């Protein structure tokens, strides 16, 4: 090897220190806040944006369930069991006396099979059921304390049948059930994830704060819980519940079970993010600039971190929803009189019923849409959380 | 390599211990135990058990003493005698109930796993290599739908069309005329004719998940410097793809055995129920609903064991595929 | 003057982003002469790596070579690399055969799953007729040549078992497989520590002498330039702003940017106890390239009303060196 004392390169200045204009880096002016960057990036994800609107719609359904449902959830019409969906019409052309305007649906005619005694219903264009908005119907309490009796849509004469999505085998309005089920299933997902997140963040924080053997112990515990296959665990825990439990209690216990099984992933996410963030250069430089611990954590770390967490949360919700749906469908989760998407789909599992009543699968569509929406929003957020990444 | 193997083995033992604890908790959770259930049944038949009889029975079944002692009794019976306890509903030892159906369950699951891989790998690879092509968008869309649809819903949709088009639902794993026949080509064909239905229903979610994983992994790998470097030294495109990124993207694929197996087994609960398969799924569901906890717990234990073994196999495969793991540079 | 081996002319390479196409390389002309070393120097993001990658058409999505020619004179018939078909044999022969290339991150540029020997042998067999056994012999020889100790054992080692310096040596060995006439080195020492850096540079200089290769060396380190280069091209924001022989450049930098760069290099003795001058400001975003001369916002000699409006002319001096700057327009010694 030759002597390099004459070569200045050993201590020459690196020109790379600016690092500003990588051709692949995003070209935003440097004045945008982190929140703005995330929002800009999220907006480009069109599917995520549409999904975000869907989720807002879902939340509206959860909040205004009683108003949006045409009937009370206990409403049962034994006259019309397994009736097909009606089509909402605004004009009647075959009434004979010209066009009759006005919102209406067709009524039903029934036919009884002589041998099987089974009654089948069909919509009948000659029978007109007047439908209106904000009609008077069964009384309820909005948000649990505002007594009211108006429903967004319903038959003008409460005695008339209006079943836009058809009825179940025991004569319940599928639309009403679906609206109530949306509240239950969505909230199981959200509350479950919130619980799991709480457990995760507490244990993750303990893990990060104390470090050492406590961190080690918690990490091993998480690994072991993760090693037990989740779904049999759900099934087992759910099945071990007393059978005579009330629906509200059952709702909370099932949600807790789902959370207990799901918290490990979130705990790891939280801890991992914190650990990774701690050694990031901007955190070090914030420290060196003289910012206190609190300022570093809340002004520097949390903003760059919260979108990741929100993304992780919204990606966990669909898993919860799917788990609840499957559990309830199997008869191990929520049970009637509680309604959730899974409970609703139980109706469809007898194929003798399903073959004549495909509308019973509609709640399945709701599951798919909700799960997709949460997934897309989560994906969009995750991508947006790193505005400089692409 | 041996160090690696040893570490995996210890880890597996610890996992099994944890699983057994969880399963025992599940078994002990419902109020009453096996003897309470026995008492109830004798009472129905008009026989009354004296408190002495009950205590006798409890000690015989290892149900006296505190929870820890009960756990120790239960686990020693399993480890030393392979005794999983009695199924209350089936009036048979649990091990008999399980063993008669374990074969079919594993058969369906492994067949599905292999088909799942065979379908998912090429789709995922295509999707990544031809990113932003129509095929990629189609695969991604179907993948999203597959992941968002509970597999029982797929089964229900399948049944709806099956009933309305063919007037019936194909059930079981074999047609009556072949079920008792000895193995020959006809029976194999008949089996395959029945197997594809549960495969579709069970495998959809797995395929969708795996396509997504392989696509994301491959996209990551395709951007790595070693790909550019290999191209720069003239490795032809096809071989470049096969030998480099695909090879690396295979790793996480292999490590999915651990989580895909339980998903498949649970899919079996759903499909087995609807299609009447002679597998563990329907038995497990019945046991859970009837709170036949020894049977349910044992099946969960067996499923977990299968998962753990699956994980071990995938760990070994990984060690074989990836020198970084084999030589202990990566955990 | 030596024979031109590689001529880049009017090269434009852009990257598609959400906000439009970023012109990373914006009309670059460069010539590498046989057996000589051309150093391309500039700050991060000036397009020097993209230029190097464009030569062998290694620019990845969303990047695209939009215009220009890259003419290879190493064969009997000169040809334009950029107009070859993807499966043209000449492109395959060029990549790793006539042109070897090494990269910034040696460890990441080797596939972790296969031993360096396997990757070496693959390339040897790609470009020669050697059989497996002979290729392995050659691989061991090459490892010896690039100064890897115990090449018989190391040939079976995996990249992650070697240090960064050793990996870069292995990369060089791979690049030398088929006795290339040009070695493109894309910041090969940036990721290495200082002593390793010096050794790798030594190795490259020795190899160049022994094999009479031309070297195109991409770097941001003026020290490396001083040590290795015969000719230097200074790049700024996707363009070559100055081109000169190494002595002339260091003795008499023409372009204000080059001058600012040279002043920012510390000199032993001179700079004790005083602040090192830096180039003021940062490289502008290539999407919002300043009007006129792209360097004018940072330039001490910028002429208001001229530099911020007109594109600077390329001034060719008597000795063949060039600078893109209005300062030398219509001045002594310059032929515009």
mmCIF file of N, CA and C in Angstrom, chain A residues 192-193 195-197 199-200 225-226 230 233-234 255-268 316 319-320 323:
data_model
loop_
_atom_site.group_PDB
_atom_site.id
_atom_site.type_symbol
_atom_site.label_atom_id
_atom_site.label_comp_id
_atom_site.label_asym_id
_atom_site.label_seq_id
_atom_site.Cartn_x
_atom_site.Cartn_y
_atom_site.Cartn_z
ATOM 1 N N UNK A 192 -63.200 -3.195 20.017
ATOM 2 C CA UNK A 192 -62.211 -4.255 20.181
ATOM 3 C C UNK A 192 -60.808 -3.756 19.891
ATOM 4 N N UNK A 193 -60.655 -3.028 18.792
ATOM 5 C CA UNK A 193 -59.332 -2.508 18.444
ATOM 6 C C UNK A 193 -58.879 -1.494 19.483
ATOM 7 N N UNK A 195 -59.644 -1.461 22.646
ATOM 8 C CA UNK A 195 -59.194 -2.224 23.815
ATOM 9 C C UNK A 195 -57.812 -2.822 23.576
ATOM 10 N N UNK A 196 -57.679 -3.463 22.408
ATOM 11 C CA UNK A 196 -56.405 -4.098 22.089
ATOM 12 C C UNK A 196 -55.289 -3.062 22.072
ATOM 13 N N UNK A 197 -55.629 -1.881 21.515
ATOM 14 C CA UNK A 197 -54.643 -0.823 21.424
ATOM 15 C C UNK A 197 -54.235 -0.344 22.807
ATOM 16 N N UNK A 199 -54.351 -2.088 25.619
ATOM 17 C CA UNK A 199 -53.470 -3.109 26.192
ATOM 18 C C UNK A 199 -52.090 -3.026 25.566
ATOM 19 N N UNK A 200 -52.104 -2.885 24.245
ATOM 20 C CA UNK A 200 -50.837 -2.849 23.528
ATOM 21 C C UNK A 200 -49.982 -1.671 23.949
ATOM 22 N N UNK A 225 -47.972 -15.717 23.132
ATOM 23 C CA UNK A 225 -49.388 -15.529 22.797
ATOM 24 C C UNK A 225 -49.569 -15.597 21.294
ATOM 25 N N UNK A 226 -48.586 -15.028 20.559
ATOM 26 C CA UNK A 226 -48.700 -15.044 19.110
ATOM 27 C C UNK A 226 -48.555 -16.452 18.548
ATOM 28 N N UNK A 230 -54.554 -18.071 16.574
ATOM 29 C CA UNK A 230 -55.554 -17.131 17.073
ATOM 30 C C UNK A 230 -56.975 -17.673 16.975
ATOM 31 N N UNK A 233 -58.181 -20.257 19.374
ATOM 32 C CA UNK A 233 -58.222 -19.620 20.685
ATOM 33 C C UNK A 233 -59.517 -18.826 20.848
ATOM 34 N N UNK A 234 -59.845 -18.051 19.800
ATOM 35 C CA UNK A 234 -61.114 -17.316 19.823
ATOM 36 C C UNK A 234 -62.276 -18.278 20.070
ATOM 37 N N UNK A 255 -66.224 -8.968 22.559
ATOM 38 C CA UNK A 255 -65.308 -7.922 22.109
ATOM 39 C C UNK A 255 -63.973 -8.020 22.845
ATOM 40 N N UNK A 256 -64.066 -8.254 24.152
ATOM 41 C CA UNK A 256 -62.839 -8.371 24.935
ATOM 42 C C UNK A 256 -62.005 -9.560 24.476
ATOM 43 N N UNK A 257 -62.680 -10.677 24.216
ATOM 44 C CA UNK A 257 -61.941 -11.865 23.762
ATOM 45 C C UNK A 257 -61.197 -11.550 22.468
ATOM 46 N N UNK A 258 -61.912 -10.906 21.534
ATOM 47 C CA UNK A 258 -61.261 -10.553 20.265
ATOM 48 C C UNK A 258 -60.057 -9.656 20.531
ATOM 49 N N UNK A 259 -60.223 -8.715 21.465
ATOM 50 C CA UNK A 259 -59.131 -7.784 21.762
ATOM 51 C C UNK A 259 -57.957 -8.508 22.410
ATOM 52 N N UNK A 260 -58.280 -9.422 23.333
ATOM 53 C CA UNK A 260 -57.215 -10.139 24.044
ATOM 54 C C UNK A 260 -56.324 -10.881 23.059
ATOM 55 N N UNK A 261 -56.977 -11.449 22.033
ATOM 56 C CA UNK A 261 -56.181 -12.212 21.090
ATOM 57 C C UNK A 261 -55.421 -11.285 20.138
ATOM 58 N N UNK A 262 -55.951 -10.075 19.914
ATOM 59 C CA UNK A 262 -55.369 -9.221 18.877
ATOM 60 C C UNK A 262 -54.351 -8.205 19.386
ATOM 61 N N UNK A 263 -54.228 -8.044 20.706
ATOM 62 C CA UNK A 263 -53.419 -6.925 21.179
ATOM 63 C C UNK A 263 -51.941 -7.084 20.888
ATOM 64 N N UNK A 264 -51.498 -8.336 20.737
ATOM 65 C CA UNK A 264 -50.055 -8.559 20.615
ATOM 66 C C UNK A 264 -49.453 -7.844 19.415
ATOM 67 N N UNK A 265 -50.165 -7.950 18.289
ATOM 68 C CA UNK A 265 -49.641 -7.320 17.088
ATOM 69 C C UNK A 265 -49.479 -5.820 17.273
ATOM 70 N N UNK A 266 -50.510 -5.200 17.881
ATOM 71 C CA UNK A 266 -50.459 -3.760 18.075
ATOM 72 C C UNK A 266 -49.368 -3.374 19.073
ATOM 73 N N UNK A 267 -49.231 -4.175 20.119
ATOM 74 C CA UNK A 267 -48.192 -3.873 21.111
ATOM 75 C C UNK A 267 -46.827 -3.866 20.439
ATOM 76 N N UNK A 268 -46.620 -4.845 19.580
ATOM 77 C CA UNK A 268 -45.332 -4.907 18.878
ATOM 78 C C UNK A 268 -45.130 -3.696 17.992
ATOM 79 N N UNK A 316 -56.440 -3.147 11.594
ATOM 80 C CA UNK A 316 -56.828 -4.219 12.518
ATOM 81 C C UNK A 316 -58.334 -4.352 12.627
ATOM 82 N N UNK A 319 -60.019 -7.104 10.561
ATOM 83 C CA UNK A 319 -59.753 -8.443 11.104
ATOM 84 C C UNK A 319 -60.752 -8.761 12.204
ATOM 85 N N UNK A 320 -60.973 -7.767 13.075
ATOM 86 C CA UNK A 320 -61.927 -7.928 14.168
ATOM 87 C C UNK A 320 -63.324 -8.192 13.627
ATOM 88 N N UNK A 323 -63.614 -11.579 12.298
ATOM 89 C CA UNK A 323 -63.611 -12.580 13.369
ATOM 90 C C UNK A 323 -64.969 -12.637 14.046
#
